Coordinates of C-alpha atoms in Angstrom, one line a residue:
Chain A
M1 CA 110.8 125.2 98.5
G2 CA 110.2 128.6 99.5
T3 CA 107.1 128.0 101.4
A4 CA 106.6 128.6 104.9
P5 CA 106.9 125.3 107.2
A6 CA 103.4 126.7 108.5
S7 CA 101.9 126.9 105.5
R8 CA 103.2 123.1 104.6
D9 CA 102.2 121.9 107.5
V10 CA 98.4 122.1 107.1
T11 CA 98.1 120.2 103.8
S12 CA 100.4 117.5 105.0
Y13 CA 100.4 114.9 107.8
G14 CA 103.3 113.9 110.3
M15 CA 105.4 110.7 109.6
G16 CA 104.6 109.9 113.2
L17 CA 100.9 108.7 111.2
A18 CA 103.1 106.1 109.9
A19 CA 104.4 104.5 112.8
P20 CA 101.7 102.1 113.5
L21 CA 101.7 100.5 110.8
A22 CA 105.6 100.7 110.5
L23 CA 105.7 98.8 113.9
F24 CA 102.9 96.4 113.3
F25 CA 105.2 95.4 109.7
L26 CA 108.3 95.6 112.1
F27 CA 107.2 93.2 114.3
F28 CA 104.7 90.7 111.9
F29 CA 106.4 91.1 108.4
V30 CA 110.2 91.8 108.7
A31 CA 110.9 90.1 111.9
P32 CA 109.5 86.6 110.6
L33 CA 111.0 86.9 107.3
L34 CA 113.9 87.5 109.1
Q35 CA 113.6 84.3 111.4
L36 CA 113.1 82.3 108.0
L37 CA 116.6 83.6 106.5
W38 CA 118.4 82.8 110.0
L39 CA 116.8 79.3 110.2
S40 CA 117.3 78.7 106.4
L41 CA 121.3 79.1 107.2
H42 CA 121.6 76.4 109.8
N43 CA 121.8 72.6 108.8
D44 CA 120.0 71.1 111.7
T45 CA 116.5 71.6 112.7
A46 CA 117.1 72.7 116.0
G47 CA 118.8 75.8 114.9
L48 CA 122.3 75.1 116.4
H49 CA 124.7 74.5 113.5
W50 CA 125.3 77.4 110.7
G51 CA 125.7 76.5 107.3
L52 CA 124.7 76.8 103.8
G53 CA 123.3 72.7 103.5
Q54 CA 120.1 73.5 103.2
Y55 CA 121.0 75.7 100.0
L56 CA 123.2 72.9 98.7
H57 CA 120.8 70.4 98.9
F58 CA 118.3 72.4 97.1
L59 CA 120.9 73.5 94.6
T60 CA 122.3 70.0 93.9
D61 CA 119.1 68.1 93.8
P62 CA 117.8 67.8 90.6
F63 CA 114.4 67.0 91.8
S64 CA 114.3 70.5 93.1
L65 CA 116.0 72.4 90.6
S66 CA 112.8 70.9 88.0
V67 CA 110.5 72.3 90.5
L68 CA 111.9 75.7 90.6
G69 CA 112.0 75.3 87.0
S70 CA 108.9 74.2 86.1
T71 CA 107.2 76.9 88.4
L72 CA 108.9 79.6 86.4
L73 CA 107.9 78.3 83.3
L74 CA 104.3 78.1 84.0
G75 CA 104.9 81.6 85.4
A76 CA 105.6 82.8 81.9
E77 CA 103.1 80.7 80.0
V78 CA 100.0 82.1 82.1
T79 CA 101.6 85.8 81.5
A80 CA 102.0 85.3 77.7
V81 CA 98.3 83.7 77.9
C82 CA 96.8 86.7 80.0
L83 CA 98.8 89.4 77.9
V84 CA 97.4 87.7 74.4
L85 CA 94.1 87.8 75.7
G86 CA 94.1 90.5 78.0
F87 CA 95.1 93.2 75.6
P88 CA 92.3 92.9 73.3
I89 CA 89.8 93.5 76.0
A90 CA 91.7 96.4 76.7
W91 CA 91.6 97.6 73.2
L92 CA 88.0 96.9 73.4
Y93 CA 87.4 98.9 76.0
Q94 CA 88.5 102.1 74.6
R95 CA 86.3 101.4 71.4
V96 CA 82.8 101.1 73.1
G97 CA 80.5 103.6 74.7
P98 CA 80.7 104.2 78.7
K99 CA 77.9 101.7 79.5
L100 CA 79.8 99.0 77.7
Q101 CA 82.5 100.3 79.6
T102 CA 81.4 99.7 82.9
V103 CA 79.9 96.3 81.9
I104 CA 83.6 95.2 80.7
I105 CA 85.2 96.3 83.7
L106 CA 82.9 94.5 85.9
I107 CA 83.1 91.5 83.7
V108 CA 87.2 91.7 84.5
L109 CA 86.5 92.9 87.9
L110 CA 84.3 89.8 89.2
P111 CA 86.3 87.1 89.0
L112 CA 89.0 89.1 91.1
L113 CA 86.4 89.3 93.8
T114 CA 85.2 85.8 93.8
S115 CA 86.8 83.3 95.8
V116 CA 89.9 81.7 94.2
V117 CA 88.4 78.1 95.3
V118 CA 85.1 78.8 93.5
R119 CA 87.0 79.8 90.2
T120 CA 89.4 77.0 90.5
F121 CA 86.5 74.4 91.4
A122 CA 84.8 75.8 87.9
W123 CA 87.5 74.9 86.1
I124 CA 87.2 71.1 87.4
V125 CA 83.6 71.0 85.9
I126 CA 84.7 72.0 82.9
L127 CA 88.2 70.1 82.2
G128 CA 86.6 66.9 84.3
R129 CA 85.9 63.5 82.1
Q130 CA 82.5 64.4 82.4
G131 CA 82.9 68.1 81.9
I132 CA 81.9 70.2 79.2
I133 CA 84.6 70.1 76.9
N134 CA 84.8 66.5 77.0
A135 CA 81.0 66.0 76.6
T136 CA 80.5 68.5 73.9
L137 CA 83.2 66.5 72.0
Q138 CA 81.9 63.3 72.5
S139 CA 78.3 64.1 71.4
L140 CA 80.1 65.9 68.6
G141 CA 81.8 62.6 67.6
V142 CA 84.8 64.2 67.5
I143 CA 86.2 61.5 70.5
D144 CA 85.3 58.2 71.7
T145 CA 87.2 58.4 74.9
P146 CA 87.2 61.5 77.2
L147 CA 90.5 63.5 76.8
K148 CA 92.6 63.9 80.0
L149 CA 92.8 67.7 80.6
L150 CA 92.5 68.0 84.3
Y151 CA 95.9 67.2 86.0
T152 CA 97.7 68.5 82.8
Q153 CA 100.0 71.7 82.0
F154 CA 97.4 72.6 79.7
G155 CA 94.5 72.7 82.3
V156 CA 96.6 74.5 84.6
V157 CA 97.9 77.4 82.3
I158 CA 94.6 77.9 81.1
A159 CA 92.8 77.8 84.6
L160 CA 95.4 80.1 86.1
A161 CA 95.2 82.4 83.3
Q162 CA 91.2 82.9 83.8
V163 CA 92.2 83.5 87.4
Q164 CA 94.9 86.2 87.0
M165 CA 93.4 87.8 83.5
P166 CA 92.2 90.8 85.9
L167 CA 95.4 91.6 86.7
M168 CA 97.0 92.1 83.5
T169 CA 93.6 93.6 82.1
L170 CA 93.3 96.5 84.8
P171 CA 96.5 98.2 84.1
L172 CA 96.5 97.6 80.6
I173 CA 93.1 99.3 80.4
T174 CA 94.8 102.4 82.3
A175 CA 97.5 102.3 80.2
L176 CA 95.6 102.7 76.8
G177 CA 93.5 105.2 78.4
R178 CA 96.3 107.8 78.7
I179 CA 97.7 107.1 74.9
D180 CA 96.6 110.2 73.1
P181 CA 94.0 109.2 70.7
N182 CA 95.4 111.5 68.0
L183 CA 98.4 109.4 67.7
D184 CA 96.3 106.8 66.1
D185 CA 94.8 108.6 63.7
A186 CA 97.9 110.6 62.7
S187 CA 99.7 107.0 62.2
C188 CA 97.0 106.1 60.2
S189 CA 97.0 108.8 58.0
L190 CA 100.5 109.1 57.5
G191 CA 100.1 106.0 55.7
A192 CA 100.6 103.2 58.2
G193 CA 97.7 100.5 58.3
S194 CA 96.2 99.4 61.4
W195 CA 98.4 96.3 62.1
R196 CA 101.3 98.3 61.9
T197 CA 100.0 101.3 63.9
F198 CA 99.2 98.7 66.3
F199 CA 102.5 97.3 67.0
K200 CA 104.7 100.6 66.0
V201 CA 102.7 102.8 67.9
V202 CA 100.0 101.8 70.3
L203 CA 102.0 98.7 71.9
P204 CA 105.0 100.8 72.7
L205 CA 102.8 103.3 74.3
S206 CA 101.5 100.9 76.5
L207 CA 104.5 99.5 77.6
P208 CA 104.3 100.5 81.4
G209 CA 100.7 99.2 81.8
V210 CA 102.2 96.0 80.1
I211 CA 105.2 95.7 82.5
A212 CA 102.3 96.5 85.5
G213 CA 100.4 93.6 84.3
C214 CA 102.8 91.3 83.5
T215 CA 104.5 91.6 86.7
L216 CA 101.2 91.2 88.8
T217 CA 100.3 88.0 86.9
Y218 CA 103.7 86.6 87.0
A219 CA 103.8 87.0 90.6
A220 CA 100.4 85.9 91.5
A221 CA 100.3 82.9 89.1
I222 CA 103.5 81.1 90.7
T223 CA 102.0 81.4 94.1
A224 CA 98.7 80.5 92.9
F225 CA 98.7 77.6 95.3
I226 CA 95.1 76.6 94.9
T227 CA 94.5 76.4 91.5
Q228 CA 98.0 74.8 91.0
S229 CA 97.1 72.0 93.3
L230 CA 93.7 71.3 92.4
I231 CA 93.9 71.5 88.6
G232 CA 97.5 69.9 88.9
G233 CA 96.9 67.4 90.7
G234 CA 99.4 64.9 92.7
Q235 CA 101.9 64.5 89.7
M236 CA 102.5 68.1 88.8
L237 CA 104.5 69.9 92.1
F238 CA 105.2 73.4 91.8
M239 CA 107.2 75.5 94.5
P240 CA 104.1 76.7 96.5
M241 CA 103.2 72.8 97.1
Y242 CA 106.7 71.9 97.7
L243 CA 107.3 74.1 100.1
Y244 CA 104.1 73.7 102.3
Q245 CA 105.0 69.5 101.9
Q246 CA 108.2 70.1 103.4
A247 CA 106.9 72.6 106.2
S248 CA 103.7 70.8 106.9
T249 CA 104.2 67.3 106.1
L250 CA 108.0 66.5 107.1
Q251 CA 108.2 69.3 109.3
N252 CA 111.5 70.1 107.9
W253 CA 111.5 73.7 108.7
P254 CA 115.1 74.7 107.5
F255 CA 114.5 73.1 104.3
A256 CA 111.3 74.8 104.0
S257 CA 112.7 78.0 105.1
A258 CA 115.5 77.9 102.3
I259 CA 112.9 77.3 99.6
S260 CA 111.0 79.7 101.0
I261 CA 114.0 82.1 100.5
I262 CA 114.9 80.8 96.9
F263 CA 111.3 81.2 95.9
L264 CA 111.0 84.7 97.3
L265 CA 114.6 85.6 95.6
A266 CA 113.0 84.1 92.4
V267 CA 110.4 86.1 92.5
L268 CA 112.3 89.4 93.5
A269 CA 114.6 88.7 90.5
V270 CA 111.7 88.6 88.0
V271 CA 110.0 91.7 89.8
S272 CA 113.4 93.7 89.4
V273 CA 113.5 92.6 86.2
F274 CA 110.2 93.8 85.0
T275 CA 110.6 97.3 87.0
T276 CA 113.8 97.9 85.3
L277 CA 112.4 97.3 81.9
G278 CA 109.3 99.4 83.1
R279 CA 111.6 102.5 83.8
L280 CA 113.3 101.7 80.5
S281 CA 110.0 101.8 78.8
R282 CA 108.8 104.9 80.2
G283 CA 111.8 106.8 78.9
Y284 CA 110.7 104.9 75.5
G285 CA 107.3 106.0 75.5
G286 CA 108.0 109.4 76.7
A287 CA 104.5 109.4 78.5
Chain B
M1 CA 92.5 100.1 44.8
A2 CA 94.8 101.5 47.3
G3 CA 91.8 102.6 49.7
R4 CA 90.1 99.4 49.5
K5 CA 93.3 97.4 50.6
R6 CA 93.6 99.9 53.6
T7 CA 90.1 99.5 54.4
L8 CA 90.3 95.9 54.2
E9 CA 93.8 95.9 56.3
A10 CA 91.7 97.8 59.0
F11 CA 89.0 95.5 59.0
S12 CA 91.2 92.6 59.4
F13 CA 92.6 94.2 62.4
E14 CA 89.5 95.0 64.3
F15 CA 88.2 91.9 63.4
V16 CA 90.8 89.9 64.8
M17 CA 91.1 92.0 67.7
T18 CA 87.2 92.0 68.5
V19 CA 87.2 88.3 68.2
I20 CA 90.1 87.5 70.7
A21 CA 88.5 90.2 73.3
L22 CA 85.3 88.4 73.3
I23 CA 86.9 85.1 73.5
A24 CA 88.8 86.3 76.4
L25 CA 85.6 87.8 78.0
I26 CA 83.6 84.9 77.6
I27 CA 86.8 82.5 79.4
I28 CA 86.6 84.9 81.9
I29 CA 82.7 85.0 82.7
A30 CA 81.7 81.4 81.7
P31 CA 83.2 79.4 84.7
S32 CA 81.1 81.3 87.1
L33 CA 78.0 80.7 84.9
V34 CA 78.9 76.9 84.7
V35 CA 79.3 76.4 88.4
L36 CA 75.8 78.6 88.8
I37 CA 74.0 76.1 86.7
V38 CA 75.7 72.9 87.8
S39 CA 74.6 74.1 91.6
F40 CA 71.3 73.3 90.5
T41 CA 71.5 69.9 89.3
S42 CA 69.1 67.4 90.4
G43 CA 71.6 64.8 90.0
F44 CA 74.4 63.4 92.3
S45 CA 77.8 64.6 90.0
L46 CA 78.9 67.6 88.5
R47 CA 77.9 66.6 84.8
F48 CA 77.1 69.5 82.2
P49 CA 74.5 70.1 81.8
P50 CA 72.8 69.0 84.3
P51 CA 70.2 66.1 83.8
G52 CA 67.6 68.1 85.8
Y53 CA 67.2 71.0 88.3
S54 CA 66.4 71.4 91.9
L55 CA 67.4 72.9 94.8
R56 CA 68.6 70.0 96.8
W57 CA 71.8 70.7 97.3
Y58 CA 71.3 74.3 98.2
A59 CA 69.1 72.6 101.1
E60 CA 71.9 70.1 101.6
L61 CA 73.9 73.5 102.3
W62 CA 71.6 74.3 105.1
D63 CA 73.0 71.3 107.4
A64 CA 76.4 71.1 106.4
W65 CA 77.4 72.5 110.1
Q66 CA 81.2 72.1 109.2
L67 CA 80.9 74.6 106.6
H68 CA 79.0 77.0 108.7
F69 CA 81.3 76.7 111.3
A70 CA 84.3 77.4 108.9
A71 CA 82.5 80.3 107.1
K72 CA 81.6 81.8 110.7
N73 CA 85.5 81.9 111.1
S74 CA 86.3 83.1 107.9
L75 CA 83.9 86.1 108.6
I76 CA 85.2 86.9 112.0
V77 CA 88.8 87.1 110.9
A78 CA 88.0 88.8 107.9
L79 CA 86.2 91.6 109.8
W80 CA 88.9 91.9 112.5
A81 CA 91.5 92.1 109.7
T82 CA 89.7 94.6 107.6
G83 CA 89.3 96.6 110.8
L84 CA 92.6 96.7 111.6
S85 CA 93.8 97.4 108.2
V86 CA 91.8 100.5 107.8
V87 CA 92.8 101.9 111.2
L88 CA 96.6 101.3 110.3
G89 CA 96.6 101.7 106.7
V90 CA 94.7 104.9 106.6
A91 CA 97.4 106.6 109.3
A92 CA 99.8 105.5 107.2
A93 CA 98.2 106.6 103.8
L94 CA 97.9 110.1 105.6
A95 CA 101.6 110.3 106.4
I96 CA 103.0 108.9 103.4
S97 CA 100.8 110.3 100.6
R98 CA 102.0 114.0 100.4
S99 CA 105.6 113.0 101.7
P100 CA 108.2 113.4 98.8
T101 CA 111.1 112.0 101.6
L102 CA 112.8 109.2 100.9
S103 CA 111.7 107.4 103.6
A104 CA 108.2 108.0 102.6
R105 CA 109.0 106.1 99.4
L106 CA 110.7 103.3 101.5
L107 CA 107.9 102.8 103.9
D108 CA 105.2 103.1 100.7
S109 CA 107.4 100.0 99.3
L110 CA 107.1 98.2 102.5
F111 CA 103.5 98.1 102.8
M112 CA 103.2 97.1 99.3
S113 CA 105.7 94.4 99.3
P114 CA 103.4 91.6 100.8
L115 CA 101.1 92.0 97.3
V116 CA 104.1 90.7 95.2
L117 CA 106.0 88.3 97.8
P118 CA 104.8 84.6 97.9
A119 CA 102.3 84.7 100.8
L120 CA 102.9 81.2 101.5
A121 CA 106.7 82.0 102.5
F122 CA 105.1 84.9 104.9
G123 CA 102.6 82.3 106.3
L124 CA 105.4 80.0 107.2
A125 CA 107.4 82.7 108.4
A126 CA 104.7 84.3 110.5
L127 CA 103.9 80.5 112.0
M128 CA 107.7 80.1 112.9
L129 CA 108.0 83.5 114.8
F130 CA 104.6 82.9 116.5
S131 CA 105.9 79.6 117.9
L132 CA 109.3 80.9 118.8
V133 CA 107.8 83.7 121.0
G134 CA 105.2 81.0 122.3
L135 CA 101.9 82.3 120.6
P136 CA 100.0 79.2 119.8
V137 CA 97.7 79.5 116.6
S138 CA 94.7 81.2 117.2
P139 CA 92.1 83.5 115.7
L140 CA 94.3 86.3 117.0
T141 CA 97.6 84.9 114.8
L142 CA 94.9 85.0 112.0
V143 CA 94.0 88.2 112.3
I144 CA 97.6 89.6 112.6
G145 CA 98.7 87.5 109.5
H146 CA 95.6 88.5 107.3
T147 CA 96.0 92.2 108.5
V148 CA 99.9 92.1 107.1
V149 CA 98.4 90.8 103.4
C150 CA 95.0 92.9 103.4
V151 CA 96.7 96.2 104.6
P152 CA 98.5 96.9 101.2
Y153 CA 94.6 97.6 99.7
V154 CA 93.7 100.1 101.9
V155 CA 96.9 102.0 102.0
R156 CA 96.9 102.4 98.0
N157 CA 93.2 103.2 97.8
T158 CA 93.4 105.6 100.3
V159 CA 96.9 107.0 99.2
A160 CA 95.1 107.5 95.5
A161 CA 91.9 109.1 97.3
L162 CA 94.2 111.6 99.0
A163 CA 96.4 112.1 95.8
Q164 CA 93.2 113.6 94.1
L165 CA 92.5 115.8 96.9
E166 CA 93.0 119.3 96.5
P167 CA 95.6 121.2 99.0
T168 CA 93.5 124.4 98.6
L169 CA 90.9 123.0 100.3
L170 CA 92.8 122.2 103.5
E171 CA 94.7 125.5 103.5
S172 CA 91.4 127.7 103.2
S173 CA 89.9 125.8 106.0
A174 CA 92.9 126.4 108.0
V175 CA 92.7 130.4 106.8
L176 CA 89.4 130.1 108.3
G177 CA 90.5 129.2 111.6
A178 CA 89.4 125.4 111.7
S179 CA 91.9 123.1 113.6
R180 CA 93.5 120.0 111.9
L181 CA 91.3 118.0 113.7
Y182 CA 88.1 119.3 112.3
T183 CA 89.8 119.9 108.9
F184 CA 90.4 116.5 108.7
R185 CA 86.7 115.3 110.1
R186 CA 84.7 117.4 108.1
I187 CA 86.8 118.5 104.7
V188 CA 89.6 115.1 104.5
L189 CA 87.6 112.2 105.5
P190 CA 84.2 113.2 103.9
L191 CA 86.4 113.3 100.4
I192 CA 88.5 110.2 100.8
R193 CA 85.6 108.2 102.4
P194 CA 85.0 106.4 99.1
G195 CA 88.9 105.7 98.4
I196 CA 89.0 103.8 101.9
I197 CA 85.6 102.1 101.6
A198 CA 86.9 100.5 98.3
G199 CA 90.6 99.9 99.8
A200 CA 88.6 97.9 102.8
F201 CA 86.0 95.9 100.7
I202 CA 88.9 94.6 98.4
A203 CA 90.7 93.7 101.9
F204 CA 87.9 91.9 103.2
M205 CA 87.2 90.0 100.0
S206 CA 91.0 88.7 100.0
S207 CA 91.0 88.1 103.6
F208 CA 88.0 85.9 103.6
D209 CA 89.5 84.2 100.7
N210 CA 92.8 83.4 102.0
V211 CA 94.3 80.5 101.8
P212 CA 98.4 80.7 101.9
V213 CA 98.7 82.9 105.5
S214 CA 95.7 80.8 107.0
L215 CA 96.9 77.3 106.1
F216 CA 99.9 77.8 108.3
L217 CA 97.9 80.1 111.2
R218 CA 95.1 78.1 111.7
D219 CA 94.0 74.7 113.3
A220 CA 91.0 72.6 113.7
A221 CA 89.2 74.8 115.8
T222 CA 90.0 78.1 113.3
D223 CA 88.9 76.1 110.1
M224 CA 88.3 78.6 107.5
L225 CA 86.1 78.5 104.8
P226 CA 88.4 78.3 101.6
I227 CA 90.7 75.5 103.0
R228 CA 87.5 73.7 104.3
M229 CA 86.3 74.0 101.1
W230 CA 89.8 73.1 99.1
Q231 CA 90.3 70.0 101.4
D232 CA 86.7 68.6 100.4
L233 CA 87.5 69.3 96.8
E234 CA 91.0 67.4 97.2
G235 CA 89.0 64.4 98.5
K236 CA 85.8 64.3 96.6
L237 CA 84.2 66.4 94.4
D238 CA 81.0 66.9 96.0
V239 CA 77.9 69.1 95.0
T240 CA 77.3 70.4 98.0
I241 CA 80.6 72.6 97.1
A242 CA 78.9 74.0 94.0
A243 CA 75.9 75.2 95.8
L244 CA 78.2 77.0 98.7
S245 CA 80.2 78.4 95.3
G246 CA 76.7 79.3 93.9
V247 CA 76.0 81.3 97.2
L248 CA 79.4 82.9 97.1
I249 CA 79.2 84.0 93.5
I250 CA 76.1 85.9 94.1
A251 CA 76.8 87.2 97.1
T252 CA 80.1 88.7 95.2
V253 CA 78.0 90.2 92.6
A254 CA 75.6 91.6 95.0
L255 CA 78.4 93.1 97.1
V256 CA 80.4 94.5 93.9
A257 CA 77.0 95.9 92.5
V258 CA 76.7 97.8 95.9
M259 CA 80.3 98.9 96.1
E260 CA 80.2 100.2 92.4
R261 CA 77.1 102.6 93.6
V262 CA 78.9 103.6 96.8
T263 CA 82.5 104.3 95.6
G264 CA 82.4 103.9 91.7
L265 CA 84.7 101.0 92.1
S266 CA 85.3 100.2 88.6
R267 CA 86.6 103.7 87.8
R268 CA 88.8 103.4 91.1
L269 CA 90.5 100.3 89.8
T270 CA 91.4 101.7 86.2
N271 CA 92.8 105.0 87.1

């Protein structure tokens, strides 16, 4: 604090450098969202009559509420699957040499950078009537008629879990890398078994990473328009497709705006719950 | 006896964790391999394993002018959006990275928020604003929309690179009489360049792959590749799409390999 302003100047840059991006965001990010909010508070398409009609419509319509509910549930299921599968990858990463570490990272990273349409398409090939799972089960004589895997909740969850797995695994790897390995040894030498050490020491200390991973995975899973619509098919409707149908096919912009705002608020609520948990866990972990 | 119980217990833990990890890694990698194999089929369906192997669908891809058109559009928009993201994002990262002020924290949250907010809602909002001010959908509106959702990657990676920069380097440079611009060009920029490149790479890939924003901001004249593929897949299961997927997978692997060399991408994303 006591340093002269002159010496501080050379290591930091003026806030003016942030002005172009701030203005860009003001015009093309904040303004559109405000316009969205403004239109959602109108009862007619032209935006002449103020009112909460769009929100009342959504919140009293069992169909709309069920779409919201199934979207939030889908996010929870995908996040749970990603956590259960992603944590062991992060654990394994800490156990292997640098060469294998790079291999694991690249395996985790590649899907993140591969086109979502391509990844989803792959699941159509795997889950389809003539897909790998059905072909294998049929040739083994386990089933006679192909199982319906595509266009089911199971199919959507497993495909989304694969698509979003990197978002869970990367923060977990970071978090586990920050845990002092001596703690693990100390716990074991004091008589706690491996399972107990894992649940009582490793898991609590990695909570910041778990929460960061869950936030990213959840937010990405519920907005994953392509995977939801291609694997879920026409019968399963989630918020992004509902929004798109209302806006594009039906041209009902005020209602689509209200759906967007409700969806935004739902995501923000989930993210802030996770952030609060994250703050608490940092106090708990002491790291 | 107790010792044996301990080792059995430790073994059961390591066994379960390793097996789940391997299953998870297979689940991650399998879909891409499956698509790659199916794309070389000689048959007309997506049956796995293929009845025979050929390059016919790759040859088919050669004549698919609709896909060429969409790919060209996606490439142009992604290049412009990446360029704009780098210029705006690096400048903003320089401003907010070392500043402890509240306004810097708030700007940081604002610039990161497109990562968590539903992009589809932003796409609709942007379309409504553009139509309100009378700007028709065009490559320009696509570039603007894509820049909003891609710039967070550049900001985040540049801020991370700046955080590892020794402030003493800048001070010594200043003491030795270098101007701020000279110090920036000769010291700061070379040191943070890998971070900027990594951010630009991720921004480029996410723009090229963007669906939710393009969905609202494009029309027939500005068809985008992921949307073209999605609409083709909704209609029928075309093996040409498998060949295109094969091309995209191989291109991604090659680009990631180059980026790993140039920027150490894998370390960057786990630190």
